Amino acid sequence: MPTLFSFTPEEILETIRMVQVENLDIRTITLGISLRDCATGSLKETCRRVYDKITRRAEKLVAVGEEVATAYGIPIVNKRIAVTPIAQVGEPSGESDLTPLARTLDRAAQEVGVNFIGGFSALVHKGFTKGDRAIFNSLPEALATTERVCASVNVATTRAGMNMDAIAELGQLIKKTAQLTADRGGIGCAKLVTFCNAPEDNPFMAGAFHGPGEPECVLNVGISGPGVVLAAVRQHPEADLGKLATIIKNTAFKVTRMGELVGREVSARLGVPFGIVDLSLAPTNALGDSVAEILEAIGLERCGAHGTTAALALLNDAVKKGGAMASSYVGGLSGAFIPVSEDNGMIRAVESGALSLEKLEAMTAVCSVGLDMFAVPGDTPAEVIAAIIADEAAIGMINNKTTAVRVIPVPGKKPGDMVEFGGLLGRAPVMRVNNFSPAAMIRRGGRIPAPVQALGN
Amino acid sequence: MTVADGRAIITVLGQDRVGILAGITAVLAAANVNILDISQTILQEFFTMIMVVDLKGSNLDFFDLQKQLKARGEELGVQVTMQQAEVFKFMHRI
């Protein structure tokens, strides 16, 4: 077989197969835009400036994304925008309701043709400013009355500890948001992420925002590729786990290279700096595009069986090792995602009784990003939801990693029921929750102090 | 659209039949696109043709040529993909 310049026909066909058969794609290109210079003493004026700046800066995002995808033959599934946490943008207005800003973001996103815009956010791990308070006041209404706006709240960090007052309140807000969107299965909650150690440059929704340390404008890329890794693992049923890790590293390298190439090209054409590649394996409901199925291909009867945490640890670490070599700048969340509703293997694992909420929590200790897109009964008490968030934040705080919770208490649904969100958000079986009450602990409020950083065993 | 080094990779996949090579190269000749290398084989039971082409002298822009090749491929019952060569260099080399 002749070599065509520097690559072989096998290599060319491997690339084509990855895209056409195994769902290799760039999951998202996310344009981060600072809105700090839009903050004014008048909410109306702030809204006007925010709209103008977003529509000007992101005017060409979708067109350029499509151009690059066509030229390289690599699909770019989503084009998105992340903005400065709105708590900081809305604060100088002195208003206690920032819903108008959420509606402005929604209109701007629609105008430039992106499906999600992230940053209706507050960073409250130590406490609240007036702007943070205004975000909390506005959250349920903002999520219920907008389509494309994503919200996030950082409630804990390894250096600051956990803000249990904020966590207690979020339990209530999540319930209220579910009620306001009850006719759509509580979908408002699918657009709200509660973080510990939130990254400032995460390109993935719903948790993307443009952090305080970011430049004026930046392009971040989120890669994908569970289908490609799954195919590679299935081709090697006899490999021992060390060899399997190497196979996954090789695959992750190739997938990440595509993210690096696309990111550099899109940012050059937009004239904005290239930020990072986020090395996450992000599943979708497409056939074979599943992280759970990778774990099963490693050798588990079902995701959730004993051994799942170990298999996921291997997978997550191998993806990072392969990806880190392939990109000059790695950031964001970078790890395997295990959202329940967006992964057919995860859905099957819950439905068959193999995967419980407790096991899901254990899995989040070794991968990114946390308890994601899972449904619980609508009558789950607010204190239980707060306690689920607290447990997850504690895992992140102690282990020096990002964790997050995106929980949907589906009004009127019981364990075993199914809820359909449609589109990218998928469908979720309602999971059983341990309802022994944590209410007295949640009522105490206050802060859980930051953990000691030495004596690390 | 400008192309970094003017090179693209065209892949043709499908059932073997008379006239595939002639059909595809006719589109390229009409667009004044030079073929630098070509490889044709049966891989995994599929007819597979890979061409490296130089787009520098092309009288069509990248996207128009891509569309014409795709349309010709549909007439011939094969799948034709044209991608900038950089993709392959980037994926397999550092």
XYZ file of C-alpha atoms in Angstrom:
551
model
C 0.000 0.000 0.000
C 1.527 3.327 -0.990
C 1.871 6.145 1.503
C 0.017 9.264 0.496
C 2.442 11.937 1.615
C 2.715 11.626 5.348
C -0.298 9.418 6.057
C -1.353 5.935 5.062
C -4.695 5.016 3.484
C -5.522 3.140 6.714
C -5.097 6.309 8.712
C -7.298 8.247 6.336
C -10.023 5.617 6.493
C -9.750 5.440 10.278
C -10.528 9.154 10.460
C -13.463 8.792 8.079
C -14.834 5.835 10.042
C -14.566 7.702 13.339
C -16.738 10.484 11.970
C -19.222 8.542 9.875
C -19.730 5.406 11.966
C -18.600 6.188 15.500
C -20.083 9.681 15.987
C -16.797 11.546 16.353
C -17.677 15.183 16.491
C -16.766 18.414 18.180
C -19.487 18.691 20.780
C -19.304 22.431 21.220
C -17.418 25.568 20.348
C -18.220 28.062 23.065
C -17.436 31.748 22.757
C -16.726 33.350 26.111
C -17.626 37.032 26.243
C -16.920 39.402 29.116
C -19.914 41.582 29.983
C -18.187 43.508 32.734
C -18.167 46.720 30.695
C -21.947 46.430 30.218
C -22.775 46.919 33.907
C -24.501 50.247 34.590
C -26.712 51.806 37.260
C -29.807 51.193 35.145
C -31.027 47.673 34.432
C -32.626 48.802 31.181
C -29.384 50.318 29.931
C -27.424 47.256 31.073
C -29.788 45.005 29.100
C -29.306 47.147 25.991
C -25.509 46.988 26.261
C -25.536 43.254 26.944
C -27.670 42.576 23.881
C -25.515 44.784 21.657
C -22.251 43.286 22.834
C -23.309 39.663 22.512
C -24.888 40.075 19.092
C -21.826 41.999 17.852
C -19.188 39.656 19.274
C -20.970 36.416 18.348
C -22.374 37.575 15.023
C -20.216 35.199 12.962
C -19.873 32.328 15.442
C -22.408 29.997 13.837
C -21.385 30.727 10.225
C -17.680 30.273 10.945
C -18.388 27.082 12.890
C -20.265 25.626 9.940
C -17.569 26.691 7.489
C -14.794 24.998 9.460
C -16.880 21.863 10.025
C -17.464 21.535 6.269
C -13.844 22.181 5.323
C -12.503 19.582 7.743
C -15.385 17.152 7.456
C -15.746 17.061 11.258
C -19.215 18.036 12.541
C -19.440 20.781 15.165
C -22.676 19.916 16.931
C -23.242 22.991 19.076
C -22.215 26.625 18.942
C -22.690 28.348 22.284
C -21.922 31.427 24.314
C -20.714 31.855 27.895
C -20.837 35.227 29.620
C -19.613 36.889 32.815
C -21.667 35.710 35.818
C -24.766 37.892 35.595
C -24.685 38.526 39.359
C -21.687 40.791 38.651
C -23.246 42.423 35.593
C -26.622 43.142 37.182
C -25.369 44.190 40.601
C -24.685 47.910 39.943
C -28.312 48.337 38.819
C -29.400 47.749 42.409
C -32.396 45.738 41.191
C -33.462 42.692 43.178
C -34.977 40.945 40.161
C -32.609 40.199 37.261
C -35.111 38.240 35.150
C -35.022 40.995 32.467
C -31.319 40.230 31.976
C -32.124 36.533 31.518
C -34.665 37.461 28.843
C -32.086 39.693 27.169
C -29.596 36.811 27.055
C -32.309 34.588 25.579
C -33.083 37.094 22.808
C -29.385 37.642 22.021
C -28.814 33.880 21.799
C -31.745 33.503 19.464
C -30.544 36.394 17.296
C -27.089 34.853 16.713
C -28.473 31.324 16.363
C -26.931 29.525 19.357
C -28.962 26.928 21.245
C -27.662 27.727 24.739
C -26.101 30.710 26.495
C -24.535 30.151 29.908
C -23.752 32.577 32.692
C -26.930 33.417 34.581
C -24.674 32.634 37.469
C -23.496 33.535 40.940
C -20.351 32.531 42.837
C -21.439 32.265 46.460
C -19.050 29.782 48.076
C -18.204 32.290 50.830
C -21.425 34.294 50.856
C -23.788 36.597 49.008
C -23.382 40.046 47.494
C -26.480 42.009 46.444
C -26.073 40.763 42.869
C -25.832 37.132 44.004
C -28.960 37.627 46.086
C -30.730 39.050 43.024
C -29.768 35.960 40.980
C -31.248 33.693 43.654
C -34.427 35.825 43.673
C -34.737 35.506 39.898
C -33.656 31.914 39.233
C -36.979 30.006 39.051
C -38.722 32.674 36.985
C -35.702 33.201 34.708
C -35.378 29.459 34.012
C -39.119 29.018 33.476
C -39.549 31.937 31.074
C -36.464 31.540 28.893
C -35.542 28.772 26.522
C -31.790 29.059 25.966
C -30.455 30.555 29.187
C -28.390 28.303 31.452
C -27.699 29.096 35.084
C -25.067 27.935 37.516
C -24.151 28.563 41.121
C -20.825 27.829 42.775
C -21.574 26.865 46.370
C -18.249 25.427 47.515
C -14.521 25.377 46.871
C -11.637 23.434 48.364
C -10.128 26.710 49.605
C -13.295 28.308 50.986
C -15.391 25.399 52.186
C -19.117 24.985 51.609
C -21.856 27.591 51.890
C -24.632 25.528 53.447
C -27.062 28.462 53.513
C -26.829 28.712 49.729
C -27.190 24.932 49.402
C -30.309 24.908 51.605
C -31.836 27.678 49.546
C -31.024 25.935 46.267
C -33.030 22.929 47.453
C -36.068 25.232 47.633
C -35.275 27.007 44.339
C -34.895 23.745 42.437
C -38.292 22.582 43.722
C -39.859 25.885 42.730
C -38.275 25.804 39.266
C -39.642 22.281 38.760
C -43.115 23.477 39.750
C -42.988 26.421 37.339
C -42.044 24.080 34.485
C -44.218 21.152 35.635
C -45.958 20.958 32.255
C -42.592 20.114 30.655
C -41.359 17.566 33.200
C -39.582 20.196 35.324
C -37.207 21.022 32.471
C -36.190 24.355 34.056
C -34.011 22.348 36.459
C -32.076 20.857 33.523
C -30.653 24.334 32.914
C -29.322 24.850 36.445
C -26.004 23.444 37.686
C -24.785 23.634 41.271
C -20.992 23.472 41.442
C -18.150 22.853 43.816
C -14.845 24.199 42.397
C -16.506 25.502 39.209
C -14.032 25.920 36.321
C -13.929 29.380 34.732
C -13.426 28.123 31.193
C -15.817 25.185 30.887
C -17.360 25.138 27.389
C -20.107 22.614 28.246
C -23.653 23.552 29.165
C -25.459 24.012 31.384
C -22.506 24.979 33.578
C -20.573 27.288 31.250
C -19.775 30.834 32.325
C -17.008 33.296 31.480
C -14.968 33.427 34.680
C -13.443 36.512 36.306
C -9.911 35.541 35.204
C -10.794 35.165 31.537
C -9.912 37.659 28.765
C -12.344 39.949 26.961
C -13.331 37.256 24.506
C -12.124 33.651 24.123
C -12.994 30.482 22.238
C -13.155 27.196 24.144
C -13.791 23.787 22.615
C -15.532 20.754 24.056
C -14.706 17.494 22.318
C -16.735 14.341 22.391
C -16.149 10.785 21.280
C -17.636 8.070 23.533
C -18.566 6.177 20.355
C -14.963 6.175 19.143
C -13.636 4.951 22.500
C -16.386 2.317 22.683
C -15.445 0.932 19.264
C -11.762 0.797 20.257
C -12.509 -1.025 23.518
C -14.800 -3.528 21.776
C -12.057 -4.358 19.278
C -9.817 -5.602 22.112
C -11.793 -8.039 24.263
C -8.628 -9.897 25.294
C -6.441 -6.930 26.270
C -5.524 -6.688 29.945
C -6.438 -3.457 31.709
C -3.015 -1.860 31.271
C -3.156 -2.444 27.521
C -6.745 -1.242 27.456
C -5.685 2.019 29.116
C -3.116 2.501 26.357
C -5.722 1.835 23.653
C -8.035 4.433 25.225
C -5.157 6.920 25.463
C -4.396 6.502 21.755
C -8.024 7.076 20.860
C -8.404 10.072 23.167
C -5.303 11.565 21.596
C -6.822 11.440 18.117
C -10.166 12.791 19.227
C -8.523 15.656 21.088
C -6.337 16.541 18.117
C -9.507 17.258 16.177
C -10.667 19.585 18.948
C -7.330 21.370 18.914
C -7.395 21.771 15.120
C -10.974 23.012 14.997
C -10.469 25.309 17.991
C -7.395 26.963 16.512
C -9.047 27.433 13.132
C -12.341 28.818 14.456
C -10.579 31.217 16.816
C -8.264 32.419 14.021
C -11.213 33.093 11.752
C -13.159 34.866 14.484
C -10.111 36.875 15.515
C -10.394 35.863 19.172
C -7.814 34.014 21.268
C -8.046 30.237 21.591
C -8.679 29.271 25.203
C -8.747 25.564 25.977
C -9.829 22.155 24.805
C -12.063 20.386 27.294
C -11.204 16.681 27.113
C -14.559 15.362 28.153
C -16.284 12.253 26.876
C -19.785 13.652 26.451
C -22.401 11.017 25.624
C -25.577 11.525 23.589
C -28.628 9.385 22.996
C -27.261 8.383 19.570
C -26.653 4.646 19.157
C -23.311 3.650 20.695
C -22.445 7.166 21.876
C -22.505 6.056 25.498
C -20.040 6.209 28.396
C -21.984 3.486 30.257
C -21.518 1.152 27.302
C -17.747 1.732 27.419
C -17.773 0.585 31.056
C -19.814 -2.448 30.022
C -17.407 -3.164 27.144
C -14.549 -3.113 29.665
C -16.296 -6.107 31.224
C -19.322 -5.262 33.352
C -22.706 -6.910 32.818
C -24.337 -3.555 33.477
C -23.093 -0.106 34.407
C -23.614 0.191 38.157
C -22.342 -3.327 38.963
C -19.529 -3.573 41.514
C -16.379 -2.680 39.574
C -18.015 0.280 37.852
C -16.103 2.859 39.872
C -12.778 1.161 39.085
C -13.580 0.885 35.368
C -14.601 4.538 35.278
C -11.398 5.570 37.072
C -9.368 3.777 34.396
C -11.380 5.326 31.574
C -11.306 8.855 32.978
C -7.577 8.839 33.623
C -6.705 7.320 30.230
C -8.799 9.961 28.443
C -6.928 12.706 30.301
C -3.501 11.226 29.619
C -4.157 10.822 25.896
C -5.825 14.195 25.603
C -3.226 16.162 27.534
C -0.574 15.090 25.019
C -2.729 16.207 22.097
C -3.547 19.764 23.108
C -1.458 22.770 24.081
C -4.087 24.032 26.530
C -6.387 21.736 28.418
C -9.057 23.047 30.751
C -12.723 23.059 31.632
C -14.066 19.876 33.161
C -11.981 17.334 31.225
C -13.187 13.858 32.119
C -15.953 11.390 31.354
C -19.492 12.726 31.785
C -22.122 10.427 33.236
C -25.432 12.240 32.741
C -28.284 9.771 33.154
C -30.791 11.213 30.675
C -28.283 11.787 27.856
C -26.755 8.304 27.800
C -28.792 5.277 26.697
C -26.538 2.910 28.643
C -27.065 4.902 31.842
C -30.828 4.899 31.292
C -30.814 1.128 30.791
C -28.683 0.669 33.923
C -31.164 2.603 36.062
C -34.185 0.876 34.522
C -32.756 -2.583 35.126
C -31.993 -1.767 38.755
C -28.219 -2.027 38.291
C -27.504 1.640 38.995
C -28.692 3.398 42.147
C -28.271 7.026 43.113
C -25.754 5.956 45.758
C -23.593 4.156 43.174
C -23.885 7.113 40.820
C -22.536 9.313 43.613
C -19.595 6.959 44.105
C -18.838 7.124 40.380
C -18.648 10.916 40.521
C -15.732 10.674 42.937
C -13.485 9.436 40.108
C -14.704 11.321 37.049
C -16.130 14.609 35.924
C -18.444 16.165 36.568
C -20.959 14.939 39.077
C -24.559 13.875 39.532
C -25.858 15.010 36.183
C -29.283 15.050 34.539
C -30.993 12.617 36.860
C -34.643 12.677 37.810
C -36.060 12.123 41.292
C -39.689 11.989 42.457
C -41.463 15.355 42.455
C -42.355 15.033 46.138
C -38.700 14.742 47.215
C -38.339 17.270 50.078
C -36.221 20.395 49.430
C -33.947 19.378 52.327
C -33.183 16.053 50.646
C -32.270 17.837 47.409
C -30.053 20.221 49.381
C -28.434 17.253 51.114
C -27.769 15.521 47.770
C -26.007 18.722 46.663
C -24.088 18.915 49.947
C -22.810 15.328 49.627
C -21.671 15.939 46.067
C -19.999 19.252 46.942
C -18.194 17.530 49.822
C -16.715 14.992 47.386
C -15.405 17.848 45.230
C -14.156 19.912 48.151
C -12.211 17.098 49.802
C -10.815 15.628 46.571
C -9.795 18.948 45.053
C -11.931 18.465 41.973
C -14.967 19.912 40.268
C -18.265 18.294 41.142
C -21.741 19.408 40.237
C -25.390 18.496 40.586
C -28.114 18.845 37.982
C -31.209 17.247 39.511
C -34.772 17.326 38.256
C -37.496 16.629 40.838
C -40.206 15.787 38.323
C -43.635 16.959 39.487
C -46.145 14.125 39.788
C -43.654 11.360 38.992
C -42.708 8.322 41.106
C -39.655 6.035 41.053
C -39.706 3.922 37.900
C -41.637 6.495 35.842
C -40.013 7.962 32.754
C -39.754 11.632 31.870
C -39.032 12.908 28.351
C -37.131 16.176 27.978
C -36.595 15.876 24.256
C -33.673 16.882 22.069
C -30.211 16.998 23.589
C -31.509 16.616 27.130
C -32.887 13.138 26.442
C -35.135 11.168 28.785
C -34.699 10.027 32.358
C -36.062 7.228 34.523
C -37.094 8.611 37.927
C -34.670 7.269 40.539
C -35.422 6.130 44.051
C -34.204 8.516 46.744
C -33.277 7.733 50.333
C -35.902 9.767 52.158
C -34.617 9.462 55.727
C -34.572 13.115 56.634
C -31.473 15.324 56.682
C -33.687 18.345 57.507
C -32.216 19.100 60.922
C -28.688 19.259 59.515
C -29.732 21.436 56.572
C -31.607 23.805 58.951
C -28.418 24.445 60.895
C -27.057 26.449 57.973
C -23.691 28.230 58.164
C -20.518 27.180 56.387
C -18.612 23.930 56.395
C -14.993 25.041 56.872
C -12.373 24.488 54.185
C -10.527 21.203 54.619
C -6.925 20.907 55.734
C -4.625 20.679 52.705
C -1.797 18.762 54.344
C -1.960 15.411 56.175
C -3.428 14.042 52.946
C -4.493 10.501 53.639
C -12.358 29.952 1.006
C -8.573 29.819 1.122
C -6.796 26.599 1.853
C -3.637 26.540 3.937
C -1.360 24.508 1.693
C -3.903 23.970 -1.078
C -4.121 20.232 -0.485
C -7.230 18.210 0.126
C -7.999 14.525 0.512
C -10.862 13.043 -1.452
C -12.196 9.670 -0.350
C -14.640 7.602 -2.363
C -16.398 4.665 -0.693
C -19.006 2.286 -2.100
C -19.727 -0.666 -4.379
C -17.230 -1.120 -7.191
C -18.536 -0.430 -10.723
C -17.377 0.857 -14.103
C -16.718 4.568 -14.378
C -16.186 5.728 -10.775
C -12.644 6.975 -11.348
C -13.609 8.555 -14.677
C -16.657 10.254 -13.151
C -14.789 11.785 -10.238
C -11.712 12.829 -12.195
C -13.922 14.519 -14.815
C -15.220 16.885 -12.122
C -11.662 17.589 -11.004
C -10.372 18.166 -14.541
C -13.210 20.578 -15.302
C -12.324 22.522 -12.148
C -8.617 22.527 -13.090
C -7.678 20.540 -9.994
C -4.442 18.552 -10.181
C -4.323 15.018 -8.736
C -1.058 14.493 -6.825
C -1.525 10.894 -5.744
C -4.154 8.239 -5.939
C -4.731 4.887 -4.237
C -7.483 2.425 -5.029
C -8.222 -0.768 -3.170
C -10.863 -3.002 -1.618
C -10.892 -2.463 2.157
C -13.375 -4.177 4.473
C -15.358 -5.330 1.396
C -15.718 -1.757 0.165
C -14.330 -0.126 -2.918
C -12.074 2.573 -1.540
C -10.342 5.299 -3.475
C -8.222 7.976 -1.876
C -6.878 10.951 -3.798
C -4.575 13.733 -2.757
C -5.350 16.830 -4.836
C -3.823 20.264 -5.206
C -6.432 23.016 -5.158
C -4.094 25.913 -5.938
C -5.137 26.196 -9.588
C -8.806 25.404 -8.964
C -11.371 27.620 -10.634
C -13.985 26.618 -8.042
C -13.923 27.528 -4.380
C -13.584 24.716 -1.852
C -17.260 24.455 -0.941
C -18.502 24.514 -4.560
C -16.085 21.772 -5.536
C -17.155 19.795 -2.480
C -20.808 20.094 -3.571
C -20.076 19.047 -7.166
C -18.122 15.991 -6.024
C -20.890 14.989 -3.665
C -23.488 15.319 -6.422
C -21.373 13.262 -8.842
C -20.906 10.636 -6.137
C -24.674 10.373 -5.734
C -25.056 9.817 -9.496
C -22.465 7.047 -9.294
C -23.913 5.513 -6.136
C -20.791 6.124 -4.040
C -20.011 8.374 -1.123
C -17.507 11.123 -1.852
C -15.888 13.195 0.886
C -13.403 16.033 0.438
C -11.554 17.324 3.484
C -8.599 19.616 3.984
C -5.456 17.513 4.315
C -4.604 19.177 7.601
C -7.236 17.042 9.369
C -5.281 13.842 8.759
C -1.939 15.385 9.518
C -3.278 16.730 12.792
C -5.011 13.557 13.907
C -2.185 11.140 13.275
C 0.989 13.229 13.752
C 2.236 15.641 16.341
